[in-house]
Amino acid sequence: MSKSRQPTLSELATDEPEIGVSIDVEASYAHVRYAALDEPGVIWFDPRDGREYLAVNIDPERSELSVDERVVTSVRLRAKHGRGPEVDPDGEWVARVGYATLEEYERTGLETGTGIRKKNVEASEVFEGVHSAREWCRETVPAYATAEYRDAVAARVEGVSAGE
């Protein structure tokens, strides 16, 4: 595998990222979210607590949605309990899929009739263990199974190495 391309989660099946890693610098737990919004199409993860975020590379404002059609915008994965080293990879994990949809609604007040608006919704599931949660994400969102997998803390915080 070349150094420029990061492995996908499927390629990491026997060597998945470690959870509960300590780092020597202070870093926010929001780096995963920031990295995902800055660079969609990549599964960004935090090695301290295993949280993952994939922003799907789509602009729902510009896509050709029809009323009541849903399009996936993101996938998030996190431990239900704990942060950092106390996170249990075999404990409960929450997987969330974000969607954008167009819906018709009744106008009330001064304007009457119907209109169409964009709405963001989420669907979530709780799983026993991070491996089950990742499997559900791969089955539910094909982009999750094929996306590159990158360490958000190492990519965004000076003094943290990405490891080999």
PDB file of C-alpha atoms in Angstrom:
ATOM      1  CA  MET A   1       0.000   0.000   0.000  1.00  0.00           C
ATOM      2  CA  SER A   2       1.464   3.395  -0.957  1.00  0.00           C
ATOM      3  CA  LYS A   3       2.170   6.032   1.682  1.00  0.00           C
ATOM      4  CA  SER A   4      -0.146   8.567   0.019  1.00  0.00           C
ATOM      5  CA  ARG A   5      -3.288   6.415   0.304  1.00  0.00           C
ATOM      6  CA  GLN A   6      -4.673   5.454   3.692  1.00  0.00           C
ATOM      7  CA  PRO A   7      -6.268   2.008   4.157  1.00  0.00           C
ATOM      8  CA  THR A   8     -10.027   1.515   4.168  1.00  0.00           C
ATOM      9  CA  LEU A   9     -11.730  -0.070   7.168  1.00  0.00           C
ATOM     10  CA  SER A  10     -12.148  -3.302   5.167  1.00  0.00           C
ATOM     11  CA  GLU A  11      -8.380  -3.431   4.626  1.00  0.00           C
ATOM     12  CA  LEU A  12      -7.828  -2.898   8.352  1.00  0.00           C
ATOM     13  CA  ALA A  13     -10.025  -5.875   9.304  1.00  0.00           C
ATOM     14  CA  THR A  14      -7.176  -7.722  11.018  1.00  0.00           C
ATOM     15  CA  ASP A  15      -5.366  -4.614  12.263  1.00  0.00           C
ATOM     16  CA  GLU A  16      -8.071  -2.137  13.323  1.00  0.00           C
ATOM     17  CA  PRO A  17      -7.032   1.067  15.077  1.00  0.00           C
ATOM     18  CA  GLU A  18      -6.339   0.714  18.763  1.00  0.00           C
ATOM     19  CA  ILE A  19      -8.773   2.332  21.201  1.00  0.00           C
ATOM     20  CA  GLY A  20      -7.631   3.846  24.498  1.00  0.00           C
ATOM     21  CA  VAL A  21      -4.319   5.249  23.230  1.00  0.00           C
ATOM     22  CA  SER A  22      -2.755   7.986  25.374  1.00  0.00           C
ATOM     23  CA  ILE A  23      -1.203  11.010  23.729  1.00  0.00           C
ATOM     24  CA  ASP A  24       1.333  13.416  25.256  1.00  0.00           C
ATOM     25  CA  VAL A  25      -0.303  16.671  24.158  1.00  0.00           C
ATOM     26  CA  GLU A  26      -3.614  18.238  25.076  1.00  0.00           C
ATOM     27  CA  ALA A  27      -6.130  17.837  22.275  1.00  0.00           C
ATOM     28  CA  SER A  28      -9.851  18.435  21.919  1.00  0.00           C
ATOM     29  CA  TYR A  29     -12.276  15.591  21.336  1.00  0.00           C
ATOM     30  CA  ALA A  30     -13.805  17.715  18.542  1.00  0.00           C
ATOM     31  CA  HIS A  31     -10.900  17.052  16.142  1.00  0.00           C
ATOM     32  CA  VAL A  32     -12.787  14.139  14.570  1.00  0.00           C
ATOM     33  CA  ARG A  33     -15.765  16.352  13.750  1.00  0.00           C
ATOM     34  CA  TYR A  34     -13.587  19.212  12.474  1.00  0.00           C
ATOM     35  CA  ALA A  35     -11.525  16.896  10.265  1.00  0.00           C
ATOM     36  CA  ALA A  36     -14.659  15.272   8.821  1.00  0.00           C
ATOM     37  CA  LEU A  37     -16.178  18.619   7.936  1.00  0.00           C
ATOM     38  CA  ASP A  38     -12.887  19.869   6.454  1.00  0.00           C
ATOM     39  CA  GLU A  39     -12.288  16.712   4.407  1.00  0.00           C
ATOM     40  CA  PRO A  40     -15.403  14.649   3.669  1.00  0.00           C
ATOM     41  CA  GLY A  41     -15.222  11.140   2.279  1.00  0.00           C
ATOM     42  CA  VAL A  42     -12.727   9.953   4.948  1.00  0.00           C
ATOM     43  CA  ILE A  43     -13.464   8.103   8.194  1.00  0.00           C
ATOM     44  CA  TRP A  44     -11.710  10.243  10.795  1.00  0.00           C
ATOM     45  CA  PHE A  45     -11.092   8.533  14.146  1.00  0.00           C
ATOM     46  CA  ASP A  46      -9.744   9.441  17.575  1.00  0.00           C
ATOM     47  CA  PRO A  47      -7.401   6.745  18.944  1.00  0.00           C
ATOM     48  CA  ARG A  48      -8.109   7.845  22.526  1.00  0.00           C
ATOM     49  CA  ASP A  49     -11.764   6.845  22.629  1.00  0.00           C
ATOM     50  CA  GLY A  50     -12.446   5.297  19.213  1.00  0.00           C
ATOM     51  CA  ARG A  51     -14.990   7.849  18.017  1.00  0.00           C
ATOM     52  CA  GLU A  52     -15.357   7.980  14.237  1.00  0.00           C
ATOM     53  CA  TYR A  53     -16.976  10.428  11.836  1.00  0.00           C
ATOM     54  CA  LEU A  54     -17.531  10.155   8.101  1.00  0.00           C
ATOM     55  CA  ALA A  55     -19.027  13.169   6.338  1.00  0.00           C
ATOM     56  CA  VAL A  56     -20.318  11.914   3.006  1.00  0.00           C
ATOM     57  CA  ASN A  57     -19.027  13.983   0.123  1.00  0.00           C
ATOM     58  CA  ILE A  58     -22.400  15.324  -0.982  1.00  0.00           C
ATOM     59  CA  ASP A  59     -24.027  18.728  -0.871  1.00  0.00           C
ATOM     60  CA  PRO A  60     -27.709  18.064  -0.121  1.00  0.00           C
ATOM     61  CA  GLU A  61     -28.487  21.706  -0.964  1.00  0.00           C
ATOM     62  CA  ARG A  62     -27.406  21.100  -4.565  1.00  0.00           C
ATOM     63  CA  SER A  63     -28.511  17.511  -5.023  1.00  0.00           C
ATOM     64  CA  GLU A  64     -31.638  16.723  -6.935  1.00  0.00           C
ATOM     65  CA  LEU A  65     -33.774  15.415  -4.075  1.00  0.00           C
ATOM     66  CA  SER A  66     -37.430  14.685  -4.573  1.00  0.00           C
ATOM     67  CA  VAL A  67     -39.929  15.115  -1.751  1.00  0.00           C
ATOM     68  CA  ASP A  68     -39.519  12.485   1.001  1.00  0.00           C
ATOM     69  CA  GLU A  69     -36.301  11.080  -0.539  1.00  0.00           C
ATOM     70  CA  ARG A  70     -33.443  10.730   1.954  1.00  0.00           C
ATOM     71  CA  VAL A  71     -29.735  11.084   1.203  1.00  0.00           C
ATOM     72  CA  VAL A  72     -26.979  10.063   3.651  1.00  0.00           C
ATOM     73  CA  THR A  73     -24.858  13.000   4.831  1.00  0.00           C
ATOM     74  CA  SER A  74     -22.804  11.497   7.683  1.00  0.00           C
ATOM     75  CA  VAL A  75     -21.968   8.471   9.823  1.00  0.00           C
ATOM     76  CA  ARG A  76     -20.852   8.806  13.444  1.00  0.00           C
ATOM     77  CA  LEU A  77     -19.660   6.130  15.819  1.00  0.00           C
ATOM     78  CA  ARG A  78     -18.860   6.519  19.532  1.00  0.00           C
ATOM     79  CA  ALA A  79     -18.772   4.617  22.788  1.00  0.00           C
ATOM     80  CA  LYS A  80     -22.022   5.010  24.705  1.00  0.00           C
ATOM     81  CA  HIS A  81     -20.132   5.406  27.999  1.00  0.00           C
ATOM     82  CA  GLY A  82     -16.740   6.869  28.873  1.00  0.00           C
ATOM     83  CA  ARG A  83     -13.920   8.714  27.208  1.00  0.00           C
ATOM     84  CA  GLY A  84     -10.260   8.017  26.626  1.00  0.00           C
ATOM     85  CA  PRO A  85      -8.642   4.957  28.213  1.00  0.00           C
ATOM     86  CA  GLU A  86     -11.808   3.923  30.103  1.00  0.00           C
ATOM     87  CA  VAL A  87     -13.694   3.207  26.849  1.00  0.00           C
ATOM     88  CA  ASP A  88     -14.464  -0.487  26.447  1.00  0.00           C
ATOM     89  CA  PRO A  89     -14.271  -1.735  22.825  1.00  0.00           C
ATOM     90  CA  ASP A  90     -16.625  -4.565  23.864  1.00  0.00           C
ATOM     91  CA  GLY A  91     -19.092  -2.249  25.647  1.00  0.00           C
ATOM     92  CA  GLU A  92     -22.050  -0.422  24.151  1.00  0.00           C
ATOM     93  CA  TRP A  93     -21.409   1.660  21.014  1.00  0.00           C
ATOM     94  CA  VAL A  94     -23.757   4.113  19.282  1.00  0.00           C
ATOM     95  CA  ALA A  95     -23.796   4.390  15.494  1.00  0.00           C
ATOM     96  CA  ARG A  96     -25.652   7.337  13.952  1.00  0.00           C
ATOM     97  CA  VAL A  97     -26.446   7.982  10.314  1.00  0.00           C
ATOM     98  CA  GLY A  98     -27.383  11.528   9.320  1.00  0.00           C
ATOM     99  CA  TYR A  99     -29.750  12.152   6.433  1.00  0.00           C
ATOM    100  CA  ALA A 100     -31.051  15.165   4.537  1.00  0.00           C
ATOM    101  CA  THR A 101     -34.552  15.011   3.151  1.00  0.00           C
ATOM    102  CA  LEU A 102     -37.108  17.287   1.546  1.00  0.00           C
ATOM    103  CA  GLU A 103     -40.564  17.282   3.058  1.00  0.00           C
ATOM    104  CA  GLU A 104     -43.873  18.979   2.468  1.00  0.00           C
ATOM    105  CA  TYR A 105     -45.372  20.851   5.374  1.00  0.00           C
ATOM    106  CA  GLU A 106     -48.459  22.896   6.175  1.00  0.00           C
ATOM    107  CA  ARG A 107     -47.844  26.615   6.505  1.00  0.00           C
ATOM    108  CA  THR A 108     -49.616  28.215   9.414  1.00  0.00           C
ATOM    109  CA  GLY A 109     -50.099  31.791  10.520  1.00  0.00           C
ATOM    110  CA  LEU A 110     -50.239  34.511   7.900  1.00  0.00           C
ATOM    111  CA  GLU A 111     -49.350  32.204   5.017  1.00  0.00           C
ATOM    112  CA  THR A 112     -51.491  29.182   4.338  1.00  0.00           C
ATOM    113  CA  GLY A 113     -50.938  26.241   2.017  1.00  0.00           C
ATOM    114  CA  THR A 114     -48.025  23.852   1.722  1.00  0.00           C
ATOM    115  CA  GLY A 115     -44.324  24.314   1.219  1.00  0.00           C
ATOM    116  CA  ILE A 116     -41.186  22.229   0.857  1.00  0.00           C
ATOM    117  CA  ARG A 117     -38.210  22.429   3.219  1.00  0.00           C
ATOM    118  CA  LYS A 118     -34.919  20.615   3.723  1.00  0.00           C
ATOM    119  CA  LYS A 119     -34.727  18.724   7.002  1.00  0.00           C
ATOM    120  CA  ASN A 120     -31.809  16.914   8.648  1.00  0.00           C
ATOM    121  CA  VAL A 121     -32.649  13.713  10.520  1.00  0.00           C
ATOM    122  CA  GLU A 122     -30.617  11.021  12.243  1.00  0.00           C
ATOM    123  CA  ALA A 123     -31.143   7.323  12.804  1.00  0.00           C
ATOM    124  CA  SER A 124     -29.140   5.618  15.536  1.00  0.00           C
ATOM    125  CA  GLU A 125     -28.584   2.122  16.828  1.00  0.00           C
ATOM    126  CA  VAL A 126     -26.802   0.788  19.930  1.00  0.00           C
ATOM    127  CA  PHE A 127     -24.501  -2.232  19.578  1.00  0.00           C
ATOM    128  CA  GLU A 128     -22.500  -4.512  21.830  1.00  0.00           C
ATOM    129  CA  GLY A 129     -18.925  -3.841  20.782  1.00  0.00           C
ATOM    130  CA  VAL A 130     -17.243  -1.560  18.298  1.00  0.00           C
ATOM    131  CA  HIS A 131     -16.881  -4.362  15.722  1.00  0.00           C
ATOM    132  CA  SER A 132     -20.664  -4.893  15.541  1.00  0.00           C
ATOM    133  CA  ALA A 133     -21.235  -1.153  15.224  1.00  0.00           C
ATOM    134  CA  ARG A 134     -18.699  -0.869  12.389  1.00  0.00           C
ATOM    135  CA  GLU A 135     -20.265  -3.833  10.597  1.00  0.00           C
ATOM    136  CA  TRP A 136     -23.690  -2.151  10.760  1.00  0.00           C
ATOM    137  CA  CYS A 137     -22.175   1.079   9.397  1.00  0.00           C
ATOM    138  CA  ARG A 138     -20.568  -0.825   6.488  1.00  0.00           C
ATOM    139  CA  GLU A 139     -23.862  -2.540   5.653  1.00  0.00           C
ATOM    140  CA  THR A 140     -25.995   0.589   6.032  1.00  0.00           C
ATOM    141  CA  VAL A 141     -23.760   3.092   4.215  1.00  0.00           C
ATOM    142  CA  PRO A 142     -21.631   1.659   1.382  1.00  0.00           C
ATOM    143  CA  ALA A 143     -19.411   4.781   1.453  1.00  0.00           C
ATOM    144  CA  TYR A 144     -18.329   3.799   4.978  1.00  0.00           C
ATOM    145  CA  ALA A 145     -16.932   0.453   3.799  1.00  0.00           C
ATOM    146  CA  THR A 146     -14.828   2.041   1.057  1.00  0.00           C
ATOM    147  CA  ALA A 147     -13.671   5.267   2.738  1.00  0.00           C
ATOM    148  CA  GLU A 148     -10.067   5.847   3.818  1.00  0.00           C
ATOM    149  CA  TYR A 149      -9.467   5.621   7.556  1.00  0.00           C
ATOM    150  CA  ARG A 150      -7.344   8.388   9.193  1.00  0.00           C
ATOM    151  CA  ASP A 151      -6.256   9.460  12.677  1.00  0.00           C
ATOM    152  CA  ALA A 152      -7.794  12.926  13.187  1.00  0.00           C
ATOM    153  CA  VAL A 153      -5.708  13.793  16.245  1.00  0.00           C
ATOM    154  CA  ALA A 154      -2.405  13.016  14.507  1.00  0.00           C
ATOM    155  CA  ALA A 155      -3.501  14.922  11.408  1.00  0.00           C
ATOM    156  CA  ARG A 156      -4.652  18.040  13.267  1.00  0.00           C
ATOM    157  CA  VAL A 157      -2.455  18.356  16.382  1.00  0.00           C
ATOM    158  CA  GLU A 158       1.221  19.270  16.195  1.00  0.00           C
ATOM    159  CA  GLY A 159       3.472  16.855  18.080  1.00  0.00           C
ATOM    160  CA  VAL A 160       1.277  13.763  17.658  1.00  0.00           C
ATOM    161  CA  SER A 161       2.606  11.112  15.278  1.00  0.00           C
ATOM    162  CA  ALA A 162       0.291   9.119  13.042  1.00  0.00           C
ATOM    163  CA  GLY A 163       2.222   5.884  13.517  1.00  0.00           C
ATOM    164  CA  GLU A 164       3.016   3.361  10.835  1.00  0.00           C
TER     165      GLU A 164
END
